[in-house]
């Protein structure tokens, strides 16, 4: 059976339930905890994945193959070779359809979507609208434990498009507005001079 992804960047839980056997579902969860300084600490969400995930989902490790291992900062974008290998290990082929989700509020699923669709121009990817919470609310079915084994895929990503900027380029920017998506409190504590605040949680329906 041949199916097409909706034109929207998001798919509903109902759509995914109806087409799950034809897509690769990636759990992009990240673990979040409070440090003694009241700041948030982030780590791999693999333990969360083991406790609960969508049926037949694979775990996309944002502290592994889905970020640059030698990056100075967390979540630095990986190069095409590394990301291609990470996707192949999860069974992604050149013509696969991918749906991403996470078990927080969707920011990490959106990051993987942007890496693929925006940075590397690979369009067969969507985000689950409402993420894990919406799935449980409307569909209910979940799995526990490790992911099912997947055959090695054959996807091949092209070179990255020039959509990412280095900190040096941002520092030298004088013509374009800088938008910070952090929540308001962290933004008020510290932000790049001249930037404006558009908190991403306030954009979620």
JSON list of C-alpha atoms in Angstrom, two decimals:
[
{"chain": "A", "resi": 1, "resn": "UNK", "atom": "CA", "xyz": [0.00, 0.00, 0.00]},
{"chain": "A", "resi": 2, "resn": "UNK", "atom": "CA", "xyz": [1.33, 3.41, -0.96]},
{"chain": "A", "resi": 3, "resn": "UNK", "atom": "CA", "xyz": [0.51, 6.36, 1.28]},
{"chain": "A", "resi": 4, "resn": "UNK", "atom": "CA", "xyz": [1.39, 10.04, 1.27]},
{"chain": "A", "resi": 5, "resn": "UNK", "atom": "CA", "xyz": [2.15, 12.26, 4.20]},
{"chain": "A", "resi": 6, "resn": "UNK", "atom": "CA", "xyz": [-0.18, 15.19, 4.87]},
{"chain": "A", "resi": 7, "resn": "UNK", "atom": "CA", "xyz": [1.11, 18.52, 3.58]},
{"chain": "A", "resi": 8, "resn": "UNK", "atom": "CA", "xyz": [1.11, 19.94, 7.12]},
{"chain": "A", "resi": 9, "resn": "UNK", "atom": "CA", "xyz": [4.30, 19.54, 9.21]},
{"chain": "A", "resi": 10, "resn": "UNK", "atom": "CA", "xyz": [2.21, 17.68, 11.81]},
{"chain": "A", "resi": 11, "resn": "UNK", "atom": "CA", "xyz": [0.07, 14.55, 11.73]},
{"chain": "A", "resi": 12, "resn": "UNK", "atom": "CA", "xyz": [-2.72, 13.64, 14.12]},
{"chain": "A", "resi": 13, "resn": "UNK", "atom": "CA", "xyz": [-2.67, 10.66, 16.46]},
{"chain": "A", "resi": 14, "resn": "UNK", "atom": "CA", "xyz": [-5.57, 9.24, 14.46]},
{"chain": "A", "resi": 15, "resn": "UNK", "atom": "CA", "xyz": [-3.62, 9.50, 11.19]},
{"chain": "A", "resi": 16, "resn": "UNK", "atom": "CA", "xyz": [-0.64, 7.79, 12.77]},
{"chain": "A", "resi": 17, "resn": "UNK", "atom": "CA", "xyz": [-2.79, 5.00, 14.21]},
{"chain": "A", "resi": 18, "resn": "UNK", "atom": "CA", "xyz": [-4.24, 4.35, 10.74]},
{"chain": "A", "resi": 19, "resn": "UNK", "atom": "CA", "xyz": [-0.86, 4.36, 8.97]},
{"chain": "A", "resi": 20, "resn": "UNK", "atom": "CA", "xyz": [1.59, 3.20, 11.65]},
{"chain": "A", "resi": 21, "resn": "UNK", "atom": "CA", "xyz": [2.59, 0.07, 9.75]},
{"chain": "A", "resi": 22, "resn": "UNK", "atom": "CA", "xyz": [3.81, 2.24, 6.86]},
{"chain": "A", "resi": 23, "resn": "UNK", "atom": "CA", "xyz": [5.96, 4.73, 8.78]},
{"chain": "A", "resi": 24, "resn": "UNK", "atom": "CA", "xyz": [9.05, 4.80, 10.99]},
{"chain": "A", "resi": 25, "resn": "UNK", "atom": "CA", "xyz": [8.14, 6.29, 14.37]},
{"chain": "A", "resi": 26, "resn": "UNK", "atom": "CA", "xyz": [11.00, 8.02, 16.20]},
{"chain": "A", "resi": 27, "resn": "UNK", "atom": "CA", "xyz": [10.81, 8.72, 19.93]},
{"chain": "A", "resi": 28, "resn": "UNK", "atom": "CA", "xyz": [12.98, 11.83, 20.41]},
{"chain": "A", "resi": 29, "resn": "UNK", "atom": "CA", "xyz": [12.54, 12.10, 24.16]},
{"chain": "A", "resi": 30, "resn": "UNK", "atom": "CA", "xyz": [15.01, 13.91, 26.40]},
{"chain": "A", "resi": 31, "resn": "UNK", "atom": "CA", "xyz": [15.11, 13.59, 30.20]},
{"chain": "A", "resi": 32, "resn": "UNK", "atom": "CA", "xyz": [14.78, 16.83, 32.15]},
{"chain": "A", "resi": 33, "resn": "UNK", "atom": "CA", "xyz": [15.59, 17.30, 35.81]},
{"chain": "A", "resi": 34, "resn": "UNK", "atom": "CA", "xyz": [16.23, 20.18, 38.22]},
{"chain": "A", "resi": 35, "resn": "UNK", "atom": "CA", "xyz": [19.75, 20.87, 39.43]},
{"chain": "A", "resi": 36, "resn": "UNK", "atom": "CA", "xyz": [20.52, 22.29, 42.87]},
{"chain": "A", "resi": 37, "resn": "UNK", "atom": "CA", "xyz": [20.87, 25.74, 41.31]},
{"chain": "A", "resi": 38, "resn": "UNK", "atom": "CA", "xyz": [17.24, 25.44, 40.10]},
{"chain": "A", "resi": 39, "resn": "UNK", "atom": "CA", "xyz": [18.43, 25.25, 36.52]},
{"chain": "A", "resi": 40, "resn": "UNK", "atom": "CA", "xyz": [17.22, 22.42, 34.34]},
{"chain": "A", "resi": 41, "resn": "UNK", "atom": "CA", "xyz": [19.57, 19.58, 33.46]},
{"chain": "A", "resi": 42, "resn": "UNK", "atom": "CA", "xyz": [19.03, 17.53, 30.32]},
{"chain": "A", "resi": 43, "resn": "UNK", "atom": "CA", "xyz": [20.17, 14.01, 29.51]},
{"chain": "A", "resi": 44, "resn": "UNK", "atom": "CA", "xyz": [19.35, 11.10, 27.25]},
{"chain": "A", "resi": 45, "resn": "UNK", "atom": "CA", "xyz": [15.71, 10.05, 27.35]},
{"chain": "A", "resi": 46, "resn": "UNK", "atom": "CA", "xyz": [16.48, 6.37, 26.83]},
{"chain": "A", "resi": 47, "resn": "UNK", "atom": "CA", "xyz": [15.28, 5.34, 30.29]},
{"chain": "A", "resi": 48, "resn": "UNK", "atom": "CA", "xyz": [12.03, 7.17, 29.62]},
{"chain": "A", "resi": 49, "resn": "UNK", "atom": "CA", "xyz": [11.74, 5.31, 26.33]},
{"chain": "A", "resi": 50, "resn": "UNK", "atom": "CA", "xyz": [12.23, 1.97, 28.08]},
{"chain": "A", "resi": 51, "resn": "UNK", "atom": "CA", "xyz": [9.43, 2.78, 30.51]},
{"chain": "A", "resi": 52, "resn": "UNK", "atom": "CA", "xyz": [6.93, 3.72, 27.81]},
{"chain": "A", "resi": 53, "resn": "UNK", "atom": "CA", "xyz": [6.79, 4.51, 24.11]},
{"chain": "A", "resi": 54, "resn": "UNK", "atom": "CA", "xyz": [4.52, 4.28, 21.11]},
{"chain": "A", "resi": 55, "resn": "UNK", "atom": "CA", "xyz": [4.15, 0.83, 19.53]},
{"chain": "A", "resi": 56, "resn": "UNK", "atom": "CA", "xyz": [7.09, -0.10, 17.28]},
{"chain": "A", "resi": 57, "resn": "UNK", "atom": "CA", "xyz": [8.86, 3.22, 17.94]},
{"chain": "A", "resi": 58, "resn": "UNK", "atom": "CA", "xyz": [12.62, 3.52, 17.61]},
{"chain": "A", "resi": 59, "resn": "UNK", "atom": "CA", "xyz": [14.66, 5.73, 19.96]},
{"chain": "A", "resi": 60, "resn": "UNK", "atom": "CA", "xyz": [16.36, 8.74, 18.39]},
{"chain": "A", "resi": 61, "resn": "UNK", "atom": "CA", "xyz": [19.11, 9.67, 20.85]},
{"chain": "A", "resi": 62, "resn": "UNK", "atom": "CA", "xyz": [19.61, 13.43, 20.90]},
{"chain": "A", "resi": 63, "resn": "UNK", "atom": "CA", "xyz": [22.72, 12.86, 23.03]},
{"chain": "A", "resi": 64, "resn": "UNK", "atom": "CA", "xyz": [24.02, 10.30, 20.53]},
{"chain": "A", "resi": 65, "resn": "UNK", "atom": "CA", "xyz": [23.76, 10.12, 16.76]},
{"chain": "A", "resi": 66, "resn": "UNK", "atom": "CA", "xyz": [21.29, 12.99, 16.49]},
{"chain": "A", "resi": 67, "resn": "UNK", "atom": "CA", "xyz": [23.78, 15.57, 17.80]},
{"chain": "A", "resi": 68, "resn": "UNK", "atom": "CA", "xyz": [27.44, 16.20, 17.06]},
{"chain": "A", "resi": 69, "resn": "UNK", "atom": "CA", "xyz": [29.47, 14.19, 19.62]},
{"chain": "A", "resi": 70, "resn": "UNK", "atom": "CA", "xyz": [32.33, 16.69, 19.66]},
{"chain": "A", "resi": 71, "resn": "UNK", "atom": "CA", "xyz": [30.12, 19.77, 19.74]},
{"chain": "A", "resi": 72, "resn": "UNK", "atom": "CA", "xyz": [30.99, 22.42, 22.29]},
{"chain": "A", "resi": 73, "resn": "UNK", "atom": "CA", "xyz": [27.34, 22.85, 23.21]},
{"chain": "A", "resi": 74, "resn": "UNK", "atom": "CA", "xyz": [24.50, 20.33, 23.70]},
{"chain": "A", "resi": 75, "resn": "UNK", "atom": "CA", "xyz": [22.34, 19.57, 20.66]},
{"chain": "A", "resi": 76, "resn": "UNK", "atom": "CA", "xyz": [24.89, 20.82, 18.14]},
{"chain": "A", "resi": 77, "resn": "UNK", "atom": "CA", "xyz": [23.72, 19.66, 14.70]},
{"chain": "A", "resi": 78, "resn": "UNK", "atom": "CA", "xyz": [25.44, 16.50, 13.40]},
{"chain": "A", "resi": 79, "resn": "UNK", "atom": "CA", "xyz": [26.94, 16.34, 9.95]},
{"chain": "A", "resi": 80, "resn": "UNK", "atom": "CA", "xyz": [25.29, 14.42, 7.10]},
{"chain": "A", "resi": 81, "resn": "UNK", "atom": "CA", "xyz": [27.47, 11.34, 7.54]},
{"chain": "A", "resi": 82, "resn": "UNK", "atom": "CA", "xyz": [26.72, 10.97, 11.24]},
{"chain": "A", "resi": 83, "resn": "UNK", "atom": "CA", "xyz": [23.00, 11.62, 10.90]},
{"chain": "A", "resi": 84, "resn": "UNK", "atom": "CA", "xyz": [22.73, 9.26, 7.93]},
{"chain": "A", "resi": 85, "resn": "UNK", "atom": "CA", "xyz": [24.32, 6.48, 9.98]},
{"chain": "A", "resi": 86, "resn": "UNK", "atom": "CA", "xyz": [22.06, 7.17, 12.98]},
{"chain": "A", "resi": 87, "resn": "UNK", "atom": "CA", "xyz": [18.98, 6.92, 10.77]},
{"chain": "A", "resi": 88, "resn": "UNK", "atom": "CA", "xyz": [20.19, 3.77, 9.02]},
{"chain": "A", "resi": 89, "resn": "UNK", "atom": "CA", "xyz": [20.68, 2.05, 12.37]},
{"chain": "A", "resi": 90, "resn": "UNK", "atom": "CA", "xyz": [17.02, 2.76, 13.12]},
{"chain": "A", "resi": 91, "resn": "UNK", "atom": "CA", "xyz": [15.90, 1.16, 9.87]},
{"chain": "A", "resi": 92, "resn": "UNK", "atom": "CA", "xyz": [15.26, 4.32, 7.83]},
{"chain": "A", "resi": 93, "resn": "UNK", "atom": "CA", "xyz": [15.38, 3.84, 4.06]},
{"chain": "A", "resi": 94, "resn": "UNK", "atom": "CA", "xyz": [15.50, 6.37, 1.23]},
{"chain": "A", "resi": 95, "resn": "UNK", "atom": "CA", "xyz": [11.74, 6.20, 0.76]},
{"chain": "A", "resi": 96, "resn": "UNK", "atom": "CA", "xyz": [10.71, 5.80, 4.40]},
{"chain": "A", "resi": 97, "resn": "UNK", "atom": "CA", "xyz": [8.13, 8.06, 5.99]},
{"chain": "A", "resi": 98, "resn": "UNK", "atom": "CA", "xyz": [9.07, 9.29, 9.47]},
{"chain": "A", "resi": 99, "resn": "UNK", "atom": "CA", "xyz": [6.90, 10.59, 12.31]},
{"chain": "A", "resi": 100, "resn": "UNK", "atom": "CA", "xyz": [8.68, 12.10, 15.32]},
{"chain": "A", "resi": 101, "resn": "UNK", "atom": "CA", "xyz": [7.40, 12.69, 18.84]},
{"chain": "A", "resi": 102, "resn": "UNK", "atom": "CA", "xyz": [8.76, 13.19, 22.34]},
{"chain": "A", "resi": 103, "resn": "UNK", "atom": "CA", "xyz": [7.41, 12.79, 25.85]},
{"chain": "A", "resi": 104, "resn": "UNK", "atom": "CA", "xyz": [7.75, 16.44, 26.87]},
{"chain": "A", "resi": 105, "resn": "UNK", "atom": "CA", "xyz": [6.07, 19.21, 24.87]},
{"chain": "A", "resi": 106, "resn": "UNK", "atom": "CA", "xyz": [7.32, 18.48, 21.37]},
{"chain": "A", "resi": 107, "resn": "UNK", "atom": "CA", "xyz": [10.40, 20.71, 21.13]},
{"chain": "A", "resi": 108, "resn": "UNK", "atom": "CA", "xyz": [12.80, 17.78, 20.66]},
{"chain": "A", "resi": 109, "resn": "UNK", "atom": "CA", "xyz": [10.60, 16.06, 18.10]},
{"chain": "A", "resi": 110, "resn": "UNK", "atom": "CA", "xyz": [10.48, 19.39, 16.26]},
{"chain": "A", "resi": 111, "resn": "UNK", "atom": "CA", "xyz": [14.27, 19.62, 16.43]},
{"chain": "A", "resi": 112, "resn": "UNK", "atom": "CA", "xyz": [14.68, 16.28, 14.64]},
{"chain": "A", "resi": 113, "resn": "UNK", "atom": "CA", "xyz": [12.04, 17.34, 12.12]},
{"chain": "A", "resi": 114, "resn": "UNK", "atom": "CA", "xyz": [13.95, 20.58, 11.46]},
{"chain": "A", "resi": 115, "resn": "UNK", "atom": "CA", "xyz": [17.27, 18.77, 11.12]},
{"chain": "A", "resi": 116, "resn": "UNK", "atom": "CA", "xyz": [15.84, 16.47, 8.48]},
{"chain": "A", "resi": 117, "resn": "UNK", "atom": "CA", "xyz": [13.40, 18.72, 6.61]},
{"chain": "A", "resi": 118, "resn": "UNK", "atom": "CA", "xyz": [15.12, 22.07, 7.03]},
{"chain": "A", "resi": 119, "resn": "UNK", "atom": "CA", "xyz": [18.84, 21.51, 7.33]},
{"chain": "A", "resi": 120, "resn": "UNK", "atom": "CA", "xyz": [19.14, 18.42, 5.11]},
{"chain": "A", "resi": 121, "resn": "UNK", "atom": "CA", "xyz": [16.12, 18.94, 2.85]},
{"chain": "A", "resi": 122, "resn": "UNK", "atom": "CA", "xyz": [14.68, 15.46, 3.48]},
{"chain": "A", "resi": 123, "resn": "UNK", "atom": "CA", "xyz": [10.94, 16.02, 3.29]},
{"chain": "A", "resi": 124, "resn": "UNK", "atom": "CA", "xyz": [9.39, 12.68, 4.29]},
{"chain": "A", "resi": 125, "resn": "UNK", "atom": "CA", "xyz": [9.12, 13.58, 7.97]},
{"chain": "A", "resi": 126, "resn": "UNK", "atom": "CA", "xyz": [6.32, 14.93, 10.17]},
{"chain": "A", "resi": 127, "resn": "UNK", "atom": "CA", "xyz": [5.77, 15.62, 13.90]},
{"chain": "A", "resi": 128, "resn": "UNK", "atom": "CA", "xyz": [3.03, 13.95, 15.92]},
{"chain": "A", "resi": 129, "resn": "UNK", "atom": "CA", "xyz": [0.63, 16.72, 16.93]},
{"chain": "A", "resi": 130, "resn": "UNK", "atom": "CA", "xyz": [0.36, 16.70, 20.73]},
{"chain": "A", "resi": 131, "resn": "UNK", "atom": "CA", "xyz": [3.14, 14.12, 21.05]},
{"chain": "A", "resi": 132, "resn": "UNK", "atom": "CA", "xyz": [3.05, 11.24, 23.48]},
{"chain": "A", "resi": 133, "resn": "UNK", "atom": "CA", "xyz": [0.35, 12.81, 25.66]},
{"chain": "A", "resi": 134, "resn": "UNK", "atom": "CA", "xyz": [-2.07, 13.14, 22.74]},
{"chain": "A", "resi": 135, "resn": "UNK", "atom": "CA", "xyz": [-1.38, 9.58, 21.64]},
{"chain": "A", "resi": 136, "resn": "UNK", "atom": "CA", "xyz": [-2.15, 8.17, 25.09]},
{"chain": "A", "resi": 137, "resn": "UNK", "atom": "CA", "xyz": [-5.24, 10.34, 25.38]},
{"chain": "A", "resi": 138, "resn": "UNK", "atom": "CA", "xyz": [-6.75, 9.30, 22.05]},
{"chain": "A", "resi": 139, "resn": "UNK", "atom": "CA", "xyz": [-5.22, 5.91, 21.20]},
{"chain": "A", "resi": 140, "resn": "UNK", "atom": "CA", "xyz": [-3.98, 4.49, 24.51]},
{"chain": "A", "resi": 141, "resn": "UNK", "atom": "CA", "xyz": [-1.73, 1.72, 23.25]},
{"chain": "A", "resi": 142, "resn": "UNK", "atom": "CA", "xyz": [1.90, 1.85, 24.43]},
{"chain": "A", "resi": 143, "resn": "UNK", "atom": "CA", "xyz": [4.89, -0.49, 24.70]},
{"chain": "A", "resi": 144, "resn": "UNK", "atom": "CA", "xyz": [7.69, -0.89, 27.22]},
{"chain": "A", "resi": 145, "resn": "UNK", "atom": "CA", "xyz": [11.26, -2.15, 27.00]},
{"chain": "A", "resi": 146, "resn": "UNK", "atom": "CA", "xyz": [13.83, -1.92, 24.19]},
{"chain": "A", "resi": 147, "resn": "UNK", "atom": "CA", "xyz": [12.85, -1.13, 20.63]},
{"chain": "A", "resi": 148, "resn": "UNK", "atom": "CA", "xyz": [12.22, -3.94, 18.19]},
{"chain": "A", "resi": 149, "resn": "UNK", "atom": "CA", "xyz": [15.22, -4.77, 16.03]},
{"chain": "A", "resi": 150, "resn": "UNK", "atom": "CA", "xyz": [15.28, -2.96, 12.69]},
{"chain": "A", "resi": 151, "resn": "UNK", "atom": "CA", "xyz": [16.99, -3.86, 9.43]},
{"chain": "A", "resi": 152, "resn": "UNK", "atom": "CA", "xyz": [19.86, -1.57, 8.50]},
{"chain": "A", "resi": 153, "resn": "UNK", "atom": "CA", "xyz": [18.49, 1.19, 6.28]},
{"chain": "A", "resi": 154, "resn": "UNK", "atom": "CA", "xyz": [19.80, 2.76, 3.11]},
{"chain": "A", "resi": 155, "resn": "UNK", "atom": "CA", "xyz": [18.91, 6.45, 3.53]},
{"chain": "A", "resi": 156, "resn": "UNK", "atom": "CA", "xyz": [21.53, 8.90, 2.25]},
{"chain": "A", "resi": 157, "resn": "UNK", "atom": "CA", "xyz": [21.34, 12.55, 3.29]},
{"chain": "A", "resi": 158, "resn": "UNK", "atom": "CA", "xyz": [22.79, 15.27, 1.10]},
{"chain": "A", "resi": 159, "resn": "UNK", "atom": "CA", "xyz": [25.07, 18.01, 2.40]},
{"chain": "A", "resi": 160, "resn": "UNK", "atom": "CA", "xyz": [23.51, 20.45, 4.86]},
{"chain": "A", "resi": 161, "resn": "UNK", "atom": "CA", "xyz": [21.80, 23.53, 3.52]},
{"chain": "A", "resi": 162, "resn": "UNK", "atom": "CA", "xyz": [23.18, 26.89, 4.77]},
{"chain": "A", "resi": 163, "resn": "UNK", "atom": "CA", "xyz": [20.49, 27.43, 7.41]},
{"chain": "A", "resi": 164, "resn": "UNK", "atom": "CA", "xyz": [22.61, 27.18, 10.57]},
{"chain": "A", "resi": 165, "resn": "UNK", "atom": "CA", "xyz": [24.80, 29.96, 11.93]},
{"chain": "A", "resi": 166, "resn": "UNK", "atom": "CA", "xyz": [27.85, 29.87, 14.16]},
{"chain": "A", "resi": 167, "resn": "UNK", "atom": "CA", "xyz": [28.07, 31.93, 17.33]},
{"chain": "A", "resi": 168, "resn": "UNK", "atom": "CA", "xyz": [30.60, 34.13, 15.53]},
{"chain": "A", "resi": 169, "resn": "UNK", "atom": "CA", "xyz": [28.17, 34.81, 12.70]},
{"chain": "A", "resi": 170, "resn": "UNK", "atom": "CA", "xyz": [25.44, 35.66, 15.20]},
{"chain": "A", "resi": 171, "resn": "UNK", "atom": "CA", "xyz": [27.80, 37.99, 17.02]},
{"chain": "A", "resi": 172, "resn": "UNK", "atom": "CA", "xyz": [28.52, 39.81, 13.77]},
{"chain": "A", "resi": 173, "resn": "UNK", "atom": "CA", "xyz": [24.87, 39.99, 12.76]},
{"chain": "A", "resi": 174, "resn": "UNK", "atom": "CA", "xyz": [23.69, 43.58, 12.38]},
{"chain": "A", "resi": 175, "resn": "UNK", "atom": "CA", "xyz": [20.84, 43.30, 9.90]},
{"chain": "A", "resi": 176, "resn": "UNK", "atom": "CA", "xyz": [18.51, 40.55, 11.07]},
{"chain": "A", "resi": 177, "resn": "UNK", "atom": "CA", "xyz": [16.45, 40.29, 14.27]},
{"chain": "A", "resi": 178, "resn": "UNK", "atom": "CA", "xyz": [17.49, 37.67, 16.80]},
{"chain": "A", "resi": 179, "resn": "UNK", "atom": "CA", "xyz": [14.62, 35.68, 18.30]},
{"chain": "A", "resi": 180, "resn": "UNK", "atom": "CA", "xyz": [15.10, 33.74, 21.54]},
{"chain": "A", "resi": 181, "resn": "UNK", "atom": "CA", "xyz": [12.60, 30.91, 22.09]},
{"chain": "A", "resi": 182, "resn": "UNK", "atom": "CA", "xyz": [13.35, 30.37, 25.78]},
{"chain": "A", "resi": 183, "resn": "UNK", "atom": "CA", "xyz": [10.69, 30.77, 28.44]},
{"chain": "A", "resi": 184, "resn": "UNK", "atom": "CA", "xyz": [10.38, 34.29, 29.82]},
{"chain": "A", "resi": 185, "resn": "UNK", "atom": "CA", "xyz": [12.20, 33.78, 33.13]},
{"chain": "A", "resi": 186, "resn": "UNK", "atom": "CA", "xyz": [15.40, 32.35, 31.60]},
{"chain": "A", "resi": 187, "resn": "UNK", "atom": "CA", "xyz": [15.28, 35.04, 28.92]},
{"chain": "A", "resi": 188, "resn": "UNK", "atom": "CA", "xyz": [15.07, 37.80, 31.53]},
{"chain": "A", "resi": 189, "resn": "UNK", "atom": "CA", "xyz": [18.02, 36.27, 33.39]},
{"chain": "A", "resi": 190, "resn": "UNK", "atom": "CA", "xyz": [20.30, 36.31, 30.35]},
{"chain": "A", "resi": 191, "resn": "UNK", "atom": "CA", "xyz": [20.05, 36.65, 26.59]},
{"chain": "A", "resi": 192, "resn": "UNK", "atom": "CA", "xyz": [22.03, 37.79, 23.56]},
{"chain": "A", "resi": 193, "resn": "UNK", "atom": "CA", "xyz": [22.03, 41.60, 23.40]},
{"chain": "A", "resi": 194, "resn": "UNK", "atom": "CA", "xyz": [19.32, 42.99, 21.15]},
{"chain": "A", "resi": 195, "resn": "UNK", "atom": "CA", "xyz": [17.33, 39.77, 20.91]},
{"chain": "A", "resi": 196, "resn": "UNK", "atom": "CA", "xyz": [13.57, 39.53, 21.40]},
{"chain": "A", "resi": 197, "resn": "UNK", "atom": "CA", "xyz": [11.69, 36.84, 23.28]},
{"chain": "A", "resi": 198, "resn": "UNK", "atom": "CA", "xyz": [9.14, 34.54, 21.65]},
{"chain": "A", "resi": 199, "resn": "UNK", "atom": "CA", "xyz": [8.69, 31.73, 24.21]},
{"chain": "A", "resi": 200, "resn": "UNK", "atom": "CA", "xyz": [7.98, 28.49, 22.38]},
{"chain": "A", "resi": 201, "resn": "UNK", "atom": "CA", "xyz": [5.57, 27.10, 25.06]},
{"chain": "A", "resi": 202, "resn": "UNK", "atom": "CA", "xyz": [3.26, 30.04, 24.37]},
{"chain": "A", "resi": 203, "resn": "UNK", "atom": "CA", "xyz": [3.02, 28.97, 20.73]},
{"chain": "A", "resi": 204, "resn": "UNK", "atom": "CA", "xyz": [1.68, 25.49, 21.61]},
{"chain": "A", "resi": 205, "resn": "UNK", "atom": "CA", "xyz": [-2.04, 24.90, 21.28]}
]
